[in-house]
Amino acid sequence: MCGIVGYVGRAEAMGTILEALGRLEYRGYDSAGMAVLNGRAIQVCKRTGKLKVLAETLRAKPLAGTVGIGHTRWATHGEPSEANAHPHTDCRGELSVVHNGIIENYAPLKARLLEQGHRFRSHTDTEVIAHLIEEYAKHAPLPSAFRRALKDLQGSYALCVLFRREPGRLFGARKGSPLIVGVGKGEALFASDVTAFLDRTRTVVYLNDDEVVELAAKGPTITTLAGKAVTRKSSTVSWDVSAARKEGYDHFMLKEIHEQPQAIEQTLFNRLDVGRRRIAFDRRTQRFLDRISAQEKIVIIACGTAYHAGLVGEYMLEEFARLPVDVDFASEFRYRGPMLDRRTTVIAITQSGETADTLAGVRLAKRKGANVLAICNVMGSSIAREADAVLYTHAGPEIAVASTKAYTAQLTALLLVTLALAKAHGRVRPEAWKRLLAELGRLPDLVRQALATEPALEEIAAKYARARNFYYLGRRYNYPSALEGALKLKEICPLIHAEGYAAGEMKHGPISLIRQGWPVVFVAPRTPVSEKVISNIEEVRARRGTCLVVASEGDDDISRYADSLVRVPRTDELFSPVLVAVPLQLLAYHIARANECDIDQPPNLAKSVTVE
Ligand code: F6R
């Protein structure tokens, strides 16, 4: 989604902002722009398309100055165009605004401002903010006018404002959309995502909703919307900038697929102790889990890939911890009047910690008295801060739009929670406990072995690259794996339609489409229902579909039915979704590559969906 950057300091703002926007490119965008104050006037430059188009224009006609704001836009209101790109200015060029989020009441505000004589140049909701501040500034100093304007806005925003008559300062505010402050040596930055400024500073100040910030080179001054001073300590980000570089890989997605063994190790680190047969968490999370009784109802909420992790979690928690679990798309959960109370634990799964629907679901759950655990990758993100406890996945920054290492890290976190609850509620015998912990400890190595399927998958991908429809089928724990495999492919290869199904559902409809050569990916590691999956393979073969099977090593029963076969190490069904994820990700990656798709930034997609 949109990216925001603001800079105030000693360096040239133009270059600094361009670099920072470059690091936000991964979020997906369709136009970009910046505004720099040169001491006398605010100069604005905007372009549609990739950031390099903006960079080329700026190279030919640089903007001088050491304070400025920049933006990458992912269109919501108004088509991608230069006029609609940010920053937006008021009528007289006194101020410039960049904005992430959606101003829901922009239409009545715009009508009022038009009546008051303001001239609009774009079709965006954002432009009303610039004119609103301008209107209030007729009767108040600019910073007060900014605060007054914020009170009129409904919806979500992260904002950064540059005022012509306030040199050396930027103004920012957030409500429901991320905005972070970075404090460096003699300089300070705003960004919607910490990766934007990791090369300049790792000292960050997280902001809360309804806070207003005045940002000078020496750092932020934070107040509430009502004007009350806020004291906030800074934090240090543990990620370093190399984690946000490709490091020799052709795509971030491929790098992140290969980082999965380390990501899983990081999720297990300090939590799993195989030798002492223990799973333990930080004090807050441990207390949270200790409070979950054997009668607790669990509700998992998430979106996209994280939702698929939640579906696997449902199988895990019900089978091993014997707790009843519902899994909901966060976007449905919040609108269906869910029945929650103090005996409900809501687990919100999210890589970014900023997904608007998941955040709204967390807030709803808390309002209804439920206890909220976040499984989250980004430290200090909104969901991590609002949940009652957080289990960080520590997978490192995920840059590719398609989620890979965050997914297997989420599954690993769910495994830890499941086994800890199973143990606490006396659901697991000592021999099984010992064996399961040992297998969990082996997971990073098993994933390393699964990565060795890559050459085979490259060949298979070349064979199927021209197909335009795929089914992905699986059962039980690997039904969500099938959904996730299909999502990966359609996400990064928009030429292809891929659909995931529960294998047993096939004959209730979808099988009617199977014909000669239609590829069906069977996610079929060895499990107690393998025989049933073999029957489903037979049904597809009977209709001349082509079967690509992801099987367990040594499972010869299933292999003979496969037109193409990849094998992952054999493990308990409980752990198998982590292993099968690897070949499914690699298959999607190599098919997309063979089709010359824009793998890291697929069209129309954004990394972190901060609008509802
Ligand atoms: C798919 C993908 C998305 C996200 C979804 C939730 O590869 O990346 O489906 O999983 O937008 O995002 P988070 O986990 O950040 O809440």
XYZ file of C-alpha atoms and ligand atoms in Angstrom:
628
model
C 0.000 0.000 0.000
C 0.984 3.651 -0.007
C 4.300 4.639 1.517
C 5.082 7.842 3.417
C 8.444 9.431 4.078
C 9.310 12.745 5.693
C 12.801 14.145 6.269
C 14.166 17.028 8.284
C 17.878 17.433 8.910
C 21.138 18.495 7.287
C 21.212 16.242 4.218
C 19.573 17.054 0.906
C 15.974 15.960 1.398
C 15.479 14.914 -2.248
C 18.066 12.114 -2.306
C 17.201 10.921 1.182
C 13.498 10.754 0.425
C 14.061 8.990 -2.915
C 16.191 6.325 -1.239
C 13.651 5.830 1.517
C 10.794 5.611 -0.977
C 12.858 3.015 -2.854
C 12.836 0.848 0.241
C 9.057 1.118 0.383
C 8.611 0.100 -3.271
C 7.901 -3.457 -2.200
C 4.601 -2.377 -0.705
C 3.113 -1.885 -4.182
C 2.222 1.518 -5.713
C 1.227 3.159 -8.965
C 2.620 6.705 -8.707
C 5.074 8.668 -6.596
C 5.853 12.229 -5.623
C 7.686 14.539 -3.281
C 7.645 18.094 -1.951
C 10.750 19.927 -0.748
C 10.965 23.333 0.922
C 13.752 25.441 -0.554
C 13.531 28.216 2.038
C 11.130 30.320 0.016
C 8.678 27.962 -1.643
C 7.438 24.395 -1.605
C 8.452 22.646 -4.817
C 6.454 19.594 -5.822
C 7.252 16.845 -8.327
C 4.926 13.897 -9.095
C 4.969 11.099 -11.652
C 2.876 8.059 -12.466
C 4.503 4.643 -12.745
C 7.640 3.413 -11.076
C 9.803 5.448 -8.755
C 12.582 5.523 -11.321
C 10.407 7.795 -13.504
C 10.208 10.282 -10.633
C 13.942 9.877 -9.982
C 14.771 10.618 -13.642
C 12.650 13.763 -13.613
C 14.270 14.918 -10.391
C 17.742 14.214 -11.717
C 17.040 16.572 -14.619
C 15.493 19.190 -12.318
C 16.524 18.638 -8.710
C 14.625 20.031 -5.725
C 16.959 21.728 -3.265
C 16.289 21.828 0.478
C 16.778 19.861 3.655
C 13.174 19.322 4.653
C 10.600 17.473 2.592
C 7.986 14.772 2.274
C 7.533 11.913 -0.201
C 4.917 9.334 -1.091
C 4.251 6.229 -3.146
C 0.545 5.953 -3.940
C -1.654 2.901 -4.372
C -4.857 4.314 -5.810
C -8.065 4.166 -3.794
C -9.925 7.409 -4.670
C -9.211 8.535 -8.232
C -7.236 6.729 -10.937
C -3.426 6.557 -10.874
C -2.431 9.901 -12.441
C -0.046 12.772 -11.834
C -2.855 14.972 -10.530
C -3.959 12.316 -8.071
C -0.438 11.439 -6.915
C 0.694 12.890 -3.568
C 1.779 15.373 -2.208
C -1.324 17.548 -2.436
C -1.206 21.271 -1.834
C -3.641 23.971 -0.745
C -4.761 26.781 -3.105
C -1.798 29.075 -2.366
C 1.103 26.657 -2.043
C 1.427 27.274 1.691
C 1.438 23.604 2.607
C 1.824 20.132 1.186
C 0.359 16.846 2.467
C 1.042 13.132 2.003
C -1.499 10.680 3.348
C -2.058 6.946 3.756
C -5.529 5.652 4.555
C -9.010 6.748 3.553
C -10.916 9.891 4.562
C -14.438 8.528 4.656
C -16.213 11.893 4.954
C -14.190 13.566 2.214
C -17.268 14.197 0.009
C -19.154 16.519 2.437
C -15.864 18.175 3.437
C -15.024 18.798 -0.210
C -18.497 20.220 -0.921
C -18.093 22.631 2.004
C -14.598 23.671 0.914
C -15.731 24.217 -2.682
C -18.475 26.507 -1.398
C -15.840 28.395 0.579
C -13.997 28.985 -2.695
C -11.216 26.363 -2.597
C -9.954 25.016 -5.911
C -9.309 21.283 -6.174
C -6.856 19.771 -8.622
C -7.346 16.042 -7.964
C -10.026 13.430 -7.391
C -8.481 12.198 -4.162
C -9.841 12.173 -0.643
C -6.430 13.461 0.513
C -6.668 16.876 -1.104
C -9.454 17.905 1.286
C -6.913 17.775 4.123
C -4.721 20.426 2.505
C -7.675 22.781 1.923
C -9.139 22.111 5.336
C -5.902 23.162 7.029
C -5.734 26.195 4.741
C -9.286 27.152 5.714
C -8.614 26.917 9.454
C -5.290 28.726 9.033
C -7.248 31.859 8.076
C -8.026 32.256 11.775
C -5.291 30.313 13.591
C -1.554 29.599 13.412
C -0.709 26.692 11.092
C 0.000 24.051 13.752
C -3.350 24.794 15.460
C -5.099 24.768 12.103
C -3.582 21.326 11.475
C -4.915 20.028 14.779
C -8.334 21.568 14.119
C -8.494 19.945 10.666
C -7.650 16.519 12.091
C -10.709 16.720 14.308
C -12.929 16.954 11.206
C -11.537 13.830 9.562
C -13.356 10.514 9.710
C -11.679 7.334 8.535
C -8.040 6.363 8.771
C -4.890 8.308 8.186
C -1.182 8.606 8.551
C -0.293 12.140 7.541
C 2.783 14.176 7.019
C 2.547 17.909 6.364
C 5.117 20.428 5.189
C 4.354 24.105 5.848
C 6.080 26.857 3.863
C 6.192 29.132 6.881
C 7.475 26.468 9.293
C 10.959 25.717 7.943
C 12.917 23.054 9.816
C 9.768 21.295 11.028
C 7.346 18.716 9.740
C 3.977 17.808 11.194
C 2.470 14.351 11.369
C -0.461 12.465 12.828
C -1.896 8.986 12.746
C -5.194 7.227 13.210
C -5.542 3.597 12.133
C -2.635 3.734 9.690
C 1.035 3.304 10.633
C 3.404 6.253 11.040
C 6.779 5.871 12.743
C 9.458 8.384 13.671
C 13.155 7.657 13.168
C 15.695 9.695 15.120
C 19.201 9.920 13.674
C 22.222 12.138 14.230
C 21.054 15.695 13.579
C 18.132 14.446 11.537
C 14.712 12.886 11.968
C 12.351 11.080 9.671
C 8.760 10.037 9.341
C 7.919 6.772 7.606
C 5.005 4.420 7.299
C 7.366 1.464 7.648
C 10.632 1.184 9.537
C 12.478 -0.383 6.563
C 12.343 3.050 4.880
C 15.027 4.507 7.145
C 16.939 1.488 8.499
C 20.123 2.670 6.751
C 20.036 6.016 8.604
C 18.865 5.013 12.042
C 17.533 2.121 14.084
C 16.214 4.396 16.838
C 12.480 4.673 16.444
C 9.578 6.256 18.240
C 6.238 4.520 17.749
C 3.140 6.687 17.618
C -0.363 5.887 18.781
C -3.641 6.771 17.155
C -4.847 10.341 17.694
C -1.376 11.668 18.389
C 0.080 14.711 16.702
C 3.807 15.118 16.137
C 5.965 18.118 15.491
C 9.186 16.784 14.028
C 12.426 18.788 14.166
C 15.947 17.540 13.350
C 16.525 16.887 17.056
C 13.453 14.637 17.317
C 9.702 14.555 17.855
C 7.409 16.473 20.183
C 4.266 14.422 20.655
C 0.885 15.633 21.860
C -2.598 14.194 21.885
C -5.239 15.540 19.554
C -6.521 17.524 22.528
C -3.078 19.101 22.932
C -1.809 17.220 26.005
C 1.941 16.500 26.025
C 2.913 12.839 25.585
C 6.167 11.304 26.814
C 7.297 8.374 24.723
C 10.566 6.464 24.939
C 12.416 5.479 21.791
C 13.059 1.815 20.890
C 15.838 0.155 18.929
C 14.936 -1.960 15.927
C 16.769 -5.295 15.823
C 16.532 -5.745 12.015
C 19.503 -4.500 10.103
C 19.499 -3.052 6.640
C 21.015 -6.166 4.971
C 17.810 -8.021 5.823
C 16.011 -5.619 3.526
C 18.383 -6.212 0.550
C 18.283 -8.983 -2.060
C 21.794 -10.202 -1.177
C 22.451 -11.869 -4.532
C 19.021 -13.385 -5.075
C 17.061 -12.356 -8.160
C 13.959 -11.648 -6.122
C 13.098 -10.967 -2.510
C 10.573 -13.775 -2.701
C 13.258 -16.337 -3.530
C 15.545 -14.976 -0.827
C 12.746 -15.170 1.714
C 11.836 -18.732 0.691
C 15.458 -19.692 1.348
C 15.503 -17.829 4.663
C 12.817 -20.091 6.115
C 15.102 -22.387 8.131
C 16.559 -19.351 9.932
C 13.145 -17.717 10.296
C 11.801 -20.858 11.978
C 14.905 -21.059 14.181
C 14.255 -17.471 15.237
C 10.633 -18.273 16.077
C 11.727 -21.223 18.201
C 14.668 -19.422 19.778
C 14.468 -19.059 23.560
C 11.073 -20.749 23.528
C 11.759 -24.376 22.683
C 14.201 -26.251 24.889
C 14.324 -29.822 23.570
C 16.946 -30.946 26.116
C 14.891 -29.814 29.104
C 11.654 -30.788 27.371
C 10.201 -27.348 27.804
C 8.326 -24.722 25.875
C 8.339 -21.311 27.537
C 7.477 -17.783 26.508
C 8.256 -14.292 27.710
C 6.518 -13.463 30.990
C 3.559 -11.602 29.503
C 2.770 -14.246 26.876
C 3.296 -17.061 29.375
C 0.849 -15.431 31.806
C -1.609 -14.989 28.980
C -1.404 -18.655 27.961
C -1.547 -19.833 31.587
C -4.900 -18.090 31.920
C -6.428 -20.102 29.054
C -8.611 -22.738 30.667
C -9.552 -26.104 29.210
C -13.052 -24.622 28.594
C -11.776 -21.661 26.628
C -13.122 -20.874 23.181
C -10.479 -19.797 20.684
C -11.212 -17.549 17.718
C -8.494 -16.982 15.161
C -8.738 -13.915 12.934
C -6.481 -13.036 10.022
C -6.409 -12.217 6.301
C -4.882 -13.884 3.238
C -1.910 -16.105 3.917
C -2.120 -15.457 7.653
C -5.708 -16.744 7.504
C -4.412 -19.972 5.968
C -1.962 -20.288 8.865
C -4.986 -19.807 11.143
C -6.842 -22.663 9.411
C -3.889 -24.967 10.063
C -3.921 -23.687 13.662
C -7.521 -24.822 13.979
C -6.543 -28.414 13.163
C -3.587 -28.243 15.553
C -5.398 -26.717 18.527
C -8.493 -28.874 18.228
C -6.627 -32.131 17.773
C -3.794 -31.633 20.255
C -4.978 -29.082 22.808
C -8.652 -30.185 22.521
C -9.865 -26.584 22.490
C -12.769 -25.504 20.257
C -11.545 -23.144 17.546
C -13.278 -20.885 15.017
C -11.266 -19.256 12.265
C -12.550 -16.156 10.555
C -11.435 -13.760 7.879
C -10.901 -10.594 9.905
C -13.008 -8.743 7.321
C -15.995 -11.037 8.055
C -15.440 -11.386 11.792
C -15.845 -7.693 12.447
C -19.156 -7.432 10.626
C -20.934 -10.569 11.768
C -21.561 -9.729 15.430
C -19.308 -12.468 16.829
C -20.214 -13.930 20.223
C -17.273 -13.184 22.481
C -16.767 -12.740 26.185
C -14.083 -12.977 28.850
C -13.757 -16.714 28.245
C -12.818 -16.223 24.607
C -9.244 -15.981 23.427
C -8.815 -14.262 20.097
C -5.591 -15.011 18.246
C -4.839 -12.377 15.610
C -2.271 -13.571 13.082
C -0.531 -10.946 11.002
C 2.857 -10.447 9.425
C 2.712 -6.662 9.255
C 0.661 -6.000 12.358
C -1.040 -3.233 10.378
C -3.718 -4.987 8.298
C -6.763 -2.738 8.730
C -9.372 -5.498 9.050
C -7.308 -7.517 11.516
C -6.659 -4.410 13.579
C -10.376 -3.596 13.621
C -11.079 -7.220 14.640
C -8.621 -6.913 17.540
C -10.295 -3.735 18.719
C -13.749 -5.296 18.485
C -12.598 -8.361 20.438
C -11.134 -6.181 23.172
C -14.279 -4.077 23.396
C -16.255 -7.268 23.944
C -13.984 -8.359 26.758
C -12.103 -11.132 24.938
C -8.371 -11.648 25.511
C -6.228 -11.037 22.472
C -2.966 -12.732 21.571
C -1.175 -11.436 18.477
C 1.116 -13.636 16.409
C 2.982 -10.928 14.598
C 6.240 -10.304 12.751
C 6.689 -6.547 12.912
C 7.780 -5.254 16.300
C 5.984 -2.182 17.563
C 3.241 -2.508 14.927
C -0.292 -1.427 15.793
C -1.662 -4.921 16.417
C 1.384 -5.926 18.468
C 0.855 -2.896 20.673
C -2.883 -3.239 21.070
C -3.036 -6.972 21.805
C -2.905 -8.209 25.413
C 0.127 -10.355 24.576
C 2.327 -10.844 21.512
C 4.183 -13.810 20.175
C 6.646 -12.288 17.741
C 7.660 -14.581 14.890
C 11.046 -12.831 14.462
C 11.186 -13.898 10.804
C 12.983 -10.670 9.793
C 11.588 -8.149 7.319
C 9.435 -9.685 4.611
C 9.760 -7.535 1.527
C 8.180 -9.587 -1.290
C 4.454 -9.018 -1.568
C 3.867 -12.783 -1.478
C 4.241 -13.991 2.073
C 6.521 -17.018 2.500
C 8.798 -17.028 5.541
C 6.226 -15.152 7.612
C 3.740 -17.962 6.878
C 5.963 -20.836 8.004
C 7.037 -18.764 11.019
C 3.351 -18.240 11.876
C 2.793 -22.010 11.632
C 5.783 -22.515 13.930
C 4.378 -20.049 16.463
C 1.051 -21.905 16.346
C 2.887 -25.186 16.932
C 4.522 -23.709 20.037
C 1.198 -22.434 21.372
C -0.592 -25.717 20.584
C 1.991 -27.910 22.257
C 2.289 -25.603 25.277
C -1.499 -25.646 25.783
C -1.706 -29.399 25.160
C 0.890 -29.909 27.883
C -0.706 -27.436 30.301
C -4.100 -29.133 29.929
C -2.686 -32.630 30.291
C -3.508 -33.632 26.720
C -0.166 -35.110 25.812
C 1.637 -38.141 27.238
C 5.293 -37.811 28.290
C 6.656 -40.036 25.448
C 4.644 -38.151 22.831
C 5.712 -34.803 24.372
C 9.358 -35.759 24.114
C 9.011 -36.936 20.525
C 6.968 -33.922 19.382
C 9.427 -31.436 20.892
C 12.331 -33.223 19.212
C 10.514 -33.089 15.871
C 9.722 -29.396 16.365
C 13.412 -28.798 17.017
C 14.252 -30.588 13.770
C 11.911 -28.402 11.735
C 14.564 -25.944 10.464
C 16.629 -28.881 9.156
C 13.632 -30.537 7.578
C 12.845 -27.256 5.816
C 16.458 -27.124 4.594
C 15.918 -30.554 3.056
C 12.627 -29.446 1.521
C 14.483 -26.551 -0.134
C 16.529 -29.128 -2.010
C 13.443 -29.770 -4.163
C 14.139 -26.531 -6.022
C 15.894 -27.948 -9.132
C 13.123 -30.534 -9.597
C 10.499 -27.827 -9.180
C 12.185 -25.612 -11.726
C 11.819 -28.413 -14.263
C 8.237 -29.113 -13.276
C 7.439 -25.406 -13.484
C 8.809 -25.259 -17.036
C 6.474 -28.129 -17.945
C 3.366 -26.431 -16.515
C 4.204 -22.790 -17.201
C 1.782 -22.490 -20.135
C -1.225 -23.852 -18.226
C -3.733 -21.153 -17.275
C -5.835 -22.977 -14.664
C -4.721 -25.014 -11.685
C -6.438 -26.824 -8.862
C -4.703 -27.427 -5.554
C -6.155 -30.159 -3.367
C -5.418 -31.393 0.119
C -7.069 -32.884 3.168
C -7.092 -32.059 6.873
C -3.971 -30.067 7.855
C -3.050 -29.807 4.212
C -6.362 -28.492 2.985
C -5.186 -25.010 4.108
C -1.825 -25.844 2.488
C -3.685 -26.316 -0.811
C -5.411 -22.938 -0.360
C -2.065 -21.317 0.346
C -0.350 -22.994 -2.649
C -3.092 -21.708 -4.956
C -2.947 -18.220 -3.450
C 0.817 -18.031 -3.996
C 0.473 -18.914 -7.674
C -2.425 -16.599 -8.562
C -0.852 -13.786 -6.571
C 2.491 -13.668 -8.315
C 1.410 -14.985 -11.715
C -1.702 -12.993 -12.594
C -2.020 -14.831 -15.928
C -3.103 -17.929 -14.071
C -6.211 -18.811 -12.167
C -5.498 -21.202 -9.327
C -8.045 -22.532 -6.872
C -7.553 -24.468 -3.674
C -10.106 -27.018 -2.491
C -10.568 -29.642 0.159
C -9.839 -32.788 -1.857
C -13.073 -34.414 -0.651
C -15.093 -31.505 -2.057
C -13.820 -32.085 -5.561
C -16.619 -34.334 -6.624
C -19.236 -31.909 -5.310
C -18.664 -29.571 -8.205
C -15.157 -28.556 -9.254
C -14.374 -31.890 -10.899
C -16.688 -30.951 -13.749
C -13.933 -28.695 -15.104
C -11.225 -31.351 -15.218
C -10.204 -32.302 -18.721
C -7.138 -33.502 -20.566
C -4.001 -31.932 -19.162
C -5.654 -29.758 -16.469
C -2.973 -29.577 -13.758
C -4.028 -30.583 -10.261
C -1.511 -30.155 -7.465
C -2.108 -32.727 -4.755
C -0.669 -31.700 -1.411
C -0.345 -35.220 -0.135
C 2.314 -35.947 2.462
C 1.878 -39.276 4.276
C -0.992 -38.926 6.774
C -3.783 -41.126 8.164
C -5.953 -40.017 5.211
C -3.448 -40.752 2.446
C -5.646 -43.534 1.054
C -8.496 -41.065 0.616
C -6.191 -38.704 -1.252
C -5.163 -41.540 -3.562
C -8.837 -42.050 -4.430
C -9.079 -38.349 -5.282
C -6.013 -38.629 -7.497
C -7.655 -41.558 -9.277
C -10.749 -39.442 -9.902
C -8.677 -36.724 -11.547
C -6.698 -39.211 -13.619
C -9.906 -40.864 -14.786
C -10.758 -37.498 -16.364
C -7.282 -37.160 -17.859
C -6.214 -34.394 -15.544
C -2.491 -34.115 -14.854
C -1.437 -34.838 -11.271
C 1.461 -33.066 -9.658
C 1.962 -34.629 -6.260
C 3.804 -33.277 -3.235
C 4.440 -36.472 -1.280
C 6.528 -37.662 1.652
C 9.873 -39.319 1.133
C 9.482 -43.086 0.980
C 5.759 -42.993 0.251
C 5.726 -45.267 -2.780
C 1.989 -45.928 -2.639
C 1.147 -42.458 -3.808
C 4.136 -41.879 -6.079
C 2.959 -44.238 -8.753
C -0.125 -42.090 -9.401
C 1.865 -38.917 -10.013
C 2.599 -37.389 -13.415
C 5.103 -35.170 -11.620
C 6.391 -35.788 -8.125
C 8.284 -33.881 -5.449
C 9.085 -35.302 -2.071
C 9.470 -33.597 1.265
C 10.943 -35.239 4.382
C 8.587 -37.507 6.241
C 7.209 -36.080 9.487
C 4.074 -36.083 11.642
C 1.010 -34.651 9.952
C 1.081 -31.853 12.549
C 4.336 -30.502 11.118
C 3.692 -31.308 7.471
C 2.118 -27.936 6.480
C 5.464 -26.263 7.197
C 7.333 -28.651 4.902
C 4.884 -28.739 1.993
C 4.751 -24.932 1.971
C 8.297 -24.884 0.577
C 7.738 -26.751 -2.734
C 4.418 -24.949 -3.221
C 6.154 -21.576 -2.877
C 8.951 -22.669 -5.204
C 6.494 -23.993 -7.775
C 4.627 -20.666 -7.819
C 7.906 -18.766 -7.986
C 9.316 -20.724 -10.936
C 6.029 -20.726 -12.877
C 5.825 -16.945 -12.414
C 9.442 -16.616 -13.464
C 8.895 -18.707 -16.590
C 5.994 -16.369 -17.389
C 8.206 -13.296 -16.808
C 5.920 -11.924 -14.105
C 6.780 -9.081 -11.756
C 7.303 -11.460 -8.850
C 8.093 -9.148 -5.961
C 5.519 -6.520 -6.865
C 2.597 -8.171 -8.639
C 0.154 -5.731 -10.249
C -2.741 -4.514 -8.094
C -1.324 -6.027 -4.915
C 0.134 -4.312 -1.900
C 2.243 -5.701 0.888
C 0.376 -4.426 3.847
C -3.329 -3.742 3.389
C -3.934 -0.738 5.597
C -7.322 0.152 4.111
C -10.511 -1.796 4.792
C -0.280 -13.281 0.537
C -0.185 -12.112 1.373
C -1.441 -11.517 1.911
C -1.270 -11.275 3.413
C -2.510 -10.571 3.984
C -2.392 -10.366 5.480
O 0.970 -13.728 0.146
O 0.871 -11.618 1.633
O -2.539 -12.341 1.656
O -1.055 -12.494 4.036
O -2.679 -9.336 3.366
O -1.300 -9.562 5.811
P -0.711 -9.498 7.280
O -0.188 -10.853 7.596
O 0.351 -8.472 7.215
O -1.851 -9.138 8.180
